[in-house]
PDB file of C-alpha atoms in Angstrom:
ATOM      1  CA  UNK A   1      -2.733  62.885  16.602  1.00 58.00           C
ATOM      2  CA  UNK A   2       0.238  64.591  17.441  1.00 66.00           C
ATOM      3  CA  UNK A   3       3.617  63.025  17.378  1.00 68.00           C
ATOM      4  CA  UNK A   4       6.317  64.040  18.978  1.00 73.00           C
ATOM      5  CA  UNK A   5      10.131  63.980  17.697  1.00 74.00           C
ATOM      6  CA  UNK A   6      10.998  63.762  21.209  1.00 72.00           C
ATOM      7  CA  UNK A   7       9.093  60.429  21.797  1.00 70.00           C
ATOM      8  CA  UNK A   8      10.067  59.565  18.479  1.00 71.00           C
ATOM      9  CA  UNK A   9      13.829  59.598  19.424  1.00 72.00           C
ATOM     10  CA  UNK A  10      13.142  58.005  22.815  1.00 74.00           C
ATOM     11  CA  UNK A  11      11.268  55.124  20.904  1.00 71.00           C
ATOM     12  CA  UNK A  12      14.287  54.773  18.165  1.00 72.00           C
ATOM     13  CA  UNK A  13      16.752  54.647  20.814  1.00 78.00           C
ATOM     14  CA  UNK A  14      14.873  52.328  22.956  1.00 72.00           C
ATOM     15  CA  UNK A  15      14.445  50.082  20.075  1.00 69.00           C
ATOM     16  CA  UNK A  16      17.972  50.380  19.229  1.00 75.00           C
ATOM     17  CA  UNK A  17      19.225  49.757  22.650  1.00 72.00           C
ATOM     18  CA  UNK A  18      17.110  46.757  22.356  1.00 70.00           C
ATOM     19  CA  UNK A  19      18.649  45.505  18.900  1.00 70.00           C
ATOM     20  CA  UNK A  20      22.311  45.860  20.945  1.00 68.00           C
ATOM     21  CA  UNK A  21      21.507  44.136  23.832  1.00 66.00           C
ATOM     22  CA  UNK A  22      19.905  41.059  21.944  1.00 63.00           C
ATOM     23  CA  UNK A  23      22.868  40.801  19.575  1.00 61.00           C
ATOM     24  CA  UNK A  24      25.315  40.283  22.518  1.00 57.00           C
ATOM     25  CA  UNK A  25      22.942  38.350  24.270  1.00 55.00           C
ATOM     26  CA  UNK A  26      23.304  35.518  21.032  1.00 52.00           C
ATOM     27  CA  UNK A  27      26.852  36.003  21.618  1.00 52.00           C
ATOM     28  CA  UNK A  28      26.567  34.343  25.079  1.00 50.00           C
ATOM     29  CA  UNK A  29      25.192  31.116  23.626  1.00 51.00           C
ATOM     30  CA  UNK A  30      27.539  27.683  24.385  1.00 53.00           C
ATOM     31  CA  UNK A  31      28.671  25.564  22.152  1.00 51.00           C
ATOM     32  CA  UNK A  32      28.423  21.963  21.991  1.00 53.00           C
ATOM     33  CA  UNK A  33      30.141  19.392  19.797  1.00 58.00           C
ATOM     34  CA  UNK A  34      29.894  15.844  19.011  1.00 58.00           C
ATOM     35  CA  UNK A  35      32.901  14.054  17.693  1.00 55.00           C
ATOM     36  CA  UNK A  36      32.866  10.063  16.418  1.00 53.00           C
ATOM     37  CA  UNK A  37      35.153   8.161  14.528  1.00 48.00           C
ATOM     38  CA  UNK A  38      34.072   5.718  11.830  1.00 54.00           C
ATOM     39  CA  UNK A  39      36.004   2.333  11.076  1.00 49.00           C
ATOM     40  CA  UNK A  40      35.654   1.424   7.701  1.00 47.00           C
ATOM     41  CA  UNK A  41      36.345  -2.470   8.762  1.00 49.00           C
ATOM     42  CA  UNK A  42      36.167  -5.584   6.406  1.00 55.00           C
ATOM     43  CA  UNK A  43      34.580  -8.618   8.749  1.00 72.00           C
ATOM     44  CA  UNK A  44      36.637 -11.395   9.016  1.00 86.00           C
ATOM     45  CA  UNK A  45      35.189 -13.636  11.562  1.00 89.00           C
ATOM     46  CA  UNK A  46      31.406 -14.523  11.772  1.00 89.00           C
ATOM     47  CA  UNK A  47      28.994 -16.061  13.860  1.00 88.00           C
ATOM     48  CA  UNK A  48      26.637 -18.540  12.087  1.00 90.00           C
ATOM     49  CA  UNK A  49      23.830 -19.359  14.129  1.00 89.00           C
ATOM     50  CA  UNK A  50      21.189 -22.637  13.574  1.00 90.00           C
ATOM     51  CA  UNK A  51      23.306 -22.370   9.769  1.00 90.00           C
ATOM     52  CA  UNK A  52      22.510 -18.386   9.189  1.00 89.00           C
ATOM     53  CA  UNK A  53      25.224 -15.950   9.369  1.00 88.00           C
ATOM     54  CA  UNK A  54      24.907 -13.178  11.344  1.00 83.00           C
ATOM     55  CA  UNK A  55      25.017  -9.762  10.044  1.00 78.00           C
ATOM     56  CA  UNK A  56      26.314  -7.892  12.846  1.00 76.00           C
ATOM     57  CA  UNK A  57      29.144  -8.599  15.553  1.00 78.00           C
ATOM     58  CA  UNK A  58      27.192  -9.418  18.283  1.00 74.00           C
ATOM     59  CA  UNK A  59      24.864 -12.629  18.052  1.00 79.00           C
ATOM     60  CA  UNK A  60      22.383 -13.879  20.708  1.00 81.00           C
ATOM     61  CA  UNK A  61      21.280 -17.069  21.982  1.00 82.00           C
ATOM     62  CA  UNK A  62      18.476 -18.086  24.550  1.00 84.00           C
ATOM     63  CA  UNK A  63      19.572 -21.286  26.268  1.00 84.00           C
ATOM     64  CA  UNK A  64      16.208 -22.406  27.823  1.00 85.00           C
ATOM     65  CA  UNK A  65      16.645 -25.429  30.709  1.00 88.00           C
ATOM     66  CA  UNK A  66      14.031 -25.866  33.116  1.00 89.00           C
ATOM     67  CA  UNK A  67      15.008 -24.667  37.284  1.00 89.00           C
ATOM     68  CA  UNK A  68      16.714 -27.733  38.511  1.00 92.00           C
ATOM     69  CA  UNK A  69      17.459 -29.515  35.130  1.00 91.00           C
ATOM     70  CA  UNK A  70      20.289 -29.555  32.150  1.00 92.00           C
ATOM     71  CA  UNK A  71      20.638 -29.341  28.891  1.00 91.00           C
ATOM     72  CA  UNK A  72      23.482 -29.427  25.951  1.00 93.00           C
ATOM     73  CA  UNK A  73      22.868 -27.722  23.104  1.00 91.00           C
ATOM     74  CA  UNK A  74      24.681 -28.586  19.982  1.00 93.00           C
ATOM     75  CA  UNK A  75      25.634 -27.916  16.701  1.00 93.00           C
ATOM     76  CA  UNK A  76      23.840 -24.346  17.193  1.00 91.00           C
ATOM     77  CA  UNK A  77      26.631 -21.869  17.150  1.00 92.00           C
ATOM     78  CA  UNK A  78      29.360 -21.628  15.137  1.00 93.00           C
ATOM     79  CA  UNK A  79      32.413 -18.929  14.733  1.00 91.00           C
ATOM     80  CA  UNK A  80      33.599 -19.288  11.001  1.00 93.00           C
ATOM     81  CA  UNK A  81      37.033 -17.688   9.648  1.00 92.00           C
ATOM     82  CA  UNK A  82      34.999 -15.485   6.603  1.00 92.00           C
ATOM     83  CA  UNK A  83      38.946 -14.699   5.328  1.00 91.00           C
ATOM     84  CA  UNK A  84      41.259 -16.488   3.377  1.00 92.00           C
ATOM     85  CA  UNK A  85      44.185 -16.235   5.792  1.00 93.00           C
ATOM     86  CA  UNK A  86      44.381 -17.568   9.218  1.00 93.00           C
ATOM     87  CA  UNK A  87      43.492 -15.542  12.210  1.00 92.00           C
ATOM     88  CA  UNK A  88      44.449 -15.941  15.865  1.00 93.00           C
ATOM     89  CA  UNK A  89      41.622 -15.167  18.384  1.00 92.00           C
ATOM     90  CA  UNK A  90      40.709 -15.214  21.614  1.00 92.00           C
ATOM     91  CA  UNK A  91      37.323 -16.038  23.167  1.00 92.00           C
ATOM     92  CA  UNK A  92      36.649 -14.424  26.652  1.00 93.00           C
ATOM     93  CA  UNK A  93      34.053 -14.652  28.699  1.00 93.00           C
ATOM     94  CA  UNK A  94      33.232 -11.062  29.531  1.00 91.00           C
ATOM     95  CA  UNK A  95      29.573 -11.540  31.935  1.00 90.00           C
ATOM     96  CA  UNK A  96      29.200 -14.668  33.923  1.00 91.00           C
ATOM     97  CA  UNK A  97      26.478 -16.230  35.819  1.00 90.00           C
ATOM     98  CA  UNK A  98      26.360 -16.936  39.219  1.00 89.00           C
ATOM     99  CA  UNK A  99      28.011 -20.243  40.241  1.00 92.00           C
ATOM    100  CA  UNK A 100      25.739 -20.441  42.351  1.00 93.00           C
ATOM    101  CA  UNK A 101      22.800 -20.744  40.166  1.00 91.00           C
ATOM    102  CA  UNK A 102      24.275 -22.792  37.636  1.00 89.00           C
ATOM    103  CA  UNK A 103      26.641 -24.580  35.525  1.00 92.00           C
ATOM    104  CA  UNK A 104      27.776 -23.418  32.447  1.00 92.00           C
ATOM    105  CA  UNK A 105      30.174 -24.397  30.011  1.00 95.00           C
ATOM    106  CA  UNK A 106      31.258 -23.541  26.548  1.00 95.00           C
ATOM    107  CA  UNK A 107      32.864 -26.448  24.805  1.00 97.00           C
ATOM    108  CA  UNK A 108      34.870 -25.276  21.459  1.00 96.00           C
ATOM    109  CA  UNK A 109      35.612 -27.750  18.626  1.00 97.00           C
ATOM    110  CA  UNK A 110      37.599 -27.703  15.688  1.00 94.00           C
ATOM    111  CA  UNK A 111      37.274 -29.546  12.477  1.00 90.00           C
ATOM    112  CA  UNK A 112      40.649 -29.505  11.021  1.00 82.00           C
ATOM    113  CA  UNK A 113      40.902 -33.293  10.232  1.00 83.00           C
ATOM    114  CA  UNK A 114      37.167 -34.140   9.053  1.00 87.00           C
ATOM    115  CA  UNK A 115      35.988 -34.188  12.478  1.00 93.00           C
ATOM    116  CA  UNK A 116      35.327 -32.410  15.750  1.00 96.00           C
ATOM    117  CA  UNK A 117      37.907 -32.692  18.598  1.00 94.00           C
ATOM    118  CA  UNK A 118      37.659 -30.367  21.254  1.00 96.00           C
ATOM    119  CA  UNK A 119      39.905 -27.860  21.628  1.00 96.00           C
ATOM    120  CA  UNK A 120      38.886 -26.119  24.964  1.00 96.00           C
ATOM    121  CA  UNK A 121      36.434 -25.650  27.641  1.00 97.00           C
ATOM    122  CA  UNK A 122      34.923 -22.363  28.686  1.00 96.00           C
ATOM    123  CA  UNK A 123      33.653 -22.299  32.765  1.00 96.00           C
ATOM    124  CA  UNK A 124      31.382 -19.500  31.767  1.00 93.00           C
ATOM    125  CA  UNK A 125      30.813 -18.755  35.908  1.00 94.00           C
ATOM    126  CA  UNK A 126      34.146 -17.480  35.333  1.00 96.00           C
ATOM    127  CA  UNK A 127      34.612 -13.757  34.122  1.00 96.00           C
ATOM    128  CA  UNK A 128      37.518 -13.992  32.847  1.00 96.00           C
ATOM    129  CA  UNK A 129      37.989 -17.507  31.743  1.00 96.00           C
ATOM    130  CA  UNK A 130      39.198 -17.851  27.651  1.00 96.00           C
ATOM    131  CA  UNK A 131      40.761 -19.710  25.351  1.00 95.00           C
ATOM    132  CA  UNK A 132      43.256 -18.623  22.705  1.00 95.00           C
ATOM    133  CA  UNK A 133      45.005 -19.799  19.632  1.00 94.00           C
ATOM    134  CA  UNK A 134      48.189 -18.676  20.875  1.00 93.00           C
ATOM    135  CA  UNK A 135      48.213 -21.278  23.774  1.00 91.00           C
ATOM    136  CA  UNK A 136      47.263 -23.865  21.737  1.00 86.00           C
ATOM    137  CA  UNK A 137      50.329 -26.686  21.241  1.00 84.00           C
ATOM    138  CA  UNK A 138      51.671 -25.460  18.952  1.00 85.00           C
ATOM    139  CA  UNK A 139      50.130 -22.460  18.367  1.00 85.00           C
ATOM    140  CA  UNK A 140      47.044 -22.918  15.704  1.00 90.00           C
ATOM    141  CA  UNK A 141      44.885 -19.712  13.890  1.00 93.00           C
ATOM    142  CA  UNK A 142      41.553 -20.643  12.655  1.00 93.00           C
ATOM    143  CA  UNK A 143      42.179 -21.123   9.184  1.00 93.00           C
ATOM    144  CA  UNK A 144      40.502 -19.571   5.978  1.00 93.00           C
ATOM    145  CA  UNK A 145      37.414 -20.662   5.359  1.00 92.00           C
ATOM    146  CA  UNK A 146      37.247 -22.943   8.382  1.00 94.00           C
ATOM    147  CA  UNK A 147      34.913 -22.586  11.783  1.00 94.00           C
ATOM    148  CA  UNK A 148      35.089 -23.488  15.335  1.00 95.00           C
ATOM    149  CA  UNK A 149      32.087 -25.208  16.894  1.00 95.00           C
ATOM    150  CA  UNK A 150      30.599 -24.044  20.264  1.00 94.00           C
ATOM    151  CA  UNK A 151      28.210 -26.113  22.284  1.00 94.00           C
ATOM    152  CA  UNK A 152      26.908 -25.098  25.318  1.00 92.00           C
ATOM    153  CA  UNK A 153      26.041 -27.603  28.416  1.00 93.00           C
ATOM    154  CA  UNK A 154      23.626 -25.580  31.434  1.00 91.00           C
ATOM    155  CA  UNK A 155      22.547 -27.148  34.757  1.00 91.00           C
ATOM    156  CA  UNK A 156      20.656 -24.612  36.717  1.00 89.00           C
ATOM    157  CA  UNK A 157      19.706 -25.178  40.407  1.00 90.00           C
ATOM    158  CA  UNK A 158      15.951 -25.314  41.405  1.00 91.00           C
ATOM    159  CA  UNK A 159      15.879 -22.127  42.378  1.00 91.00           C
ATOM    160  CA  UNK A 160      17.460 -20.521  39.763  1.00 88.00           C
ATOM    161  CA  UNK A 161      16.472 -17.452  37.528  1.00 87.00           C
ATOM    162  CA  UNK A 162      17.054 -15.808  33.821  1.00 87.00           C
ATOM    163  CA  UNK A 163      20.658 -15.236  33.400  1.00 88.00           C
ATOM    164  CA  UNK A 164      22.880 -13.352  31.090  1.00 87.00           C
ATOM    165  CA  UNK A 165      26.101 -14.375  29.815  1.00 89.00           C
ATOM    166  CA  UNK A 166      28.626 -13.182  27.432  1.00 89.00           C
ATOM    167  CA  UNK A 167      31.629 -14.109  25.674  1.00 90.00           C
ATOM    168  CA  UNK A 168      33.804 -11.910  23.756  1.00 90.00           C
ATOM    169  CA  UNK A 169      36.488 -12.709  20.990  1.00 90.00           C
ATOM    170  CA  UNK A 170      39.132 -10.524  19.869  1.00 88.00           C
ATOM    171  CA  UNK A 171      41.135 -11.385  16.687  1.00 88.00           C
ATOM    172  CA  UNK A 172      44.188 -10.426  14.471  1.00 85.00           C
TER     173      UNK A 172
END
């Protein structure tokens, strides 16, 4: 077999050629990033649910009441003050149900005294509705160590369905 320097060259510059034009093609590639921030945060507030806190910041509840009937549920939820200084908060509700559908509302108790006296009520058809410490007369933080109480009381229409609700609190 006979080789040729001529086909040689043509092969070594083709291959070359080749070795160029893939570098500069990797050159073209786009670049993505993906930037996050992470809050080192020491949890002040907790939800205690049926007597277990919560691990996380968001807790769930699934208040079951037959279409057309009511219920209250009590001495379920509770929104204790982990810290040993007080903290002012507000509780929002963020998602409401339809008013049409049902009644729903958030009663929230303190025990400052030895017993619960209700501080607030929540109308949680109401995005929107809250209640804050710095309305209270005069104005009250949850204290160290203490909790606030939330019961819940649901009337749903007969034709009602599954509903989601949510309530959000913000604290200092």
């Amino acid at each position: 077999m006979k080789i040729s320097i001529k086909k040689i060259l043509k092969f070594a510059t083709l291959l070359i050629t080749s070795i160029i034009i893939a570098s500069a093609s990797a050159d073209v590639v786009s670049h993505m990033y993906f930037g996050g921030t992470v809050d080192v945060i020491s949890r002040k507030l907790v939800w205690i649910i049926d007597g277990t806190p919560q691990s996380t910041n968001i807790a769930n509840l699934t208040l079951t009441v037959e279409a057309g009937g009511s219920i209250t549920i009590t001495n379920k939820v509770y929104l204790k003050n982990e810290d040993s200084n007080p903290h002012n908060l507000t509780i929002t509700v963020t998602r409401a149900v339809s008013a049409d559908k049902f009644d729903l509302f958030v009663d929230i108790y303190s025990n400052e005294t030895g017993s619960w006296v209700l501080l607030d009520t929540l109308d949680a058809t109401n995005s929107g509705d809250y209640f804050s410490t710095y309305e209270l007369t005069p104005p009250n933080p949850l204290d160290g160590g203490k909790a606030y109480k939330l019961d819940f009381r649901v009337t749903a229409t007969a034709d009602a369905n599954d509903a989601t609700f949510e309530l959000r609190v913000d604290y200092e």
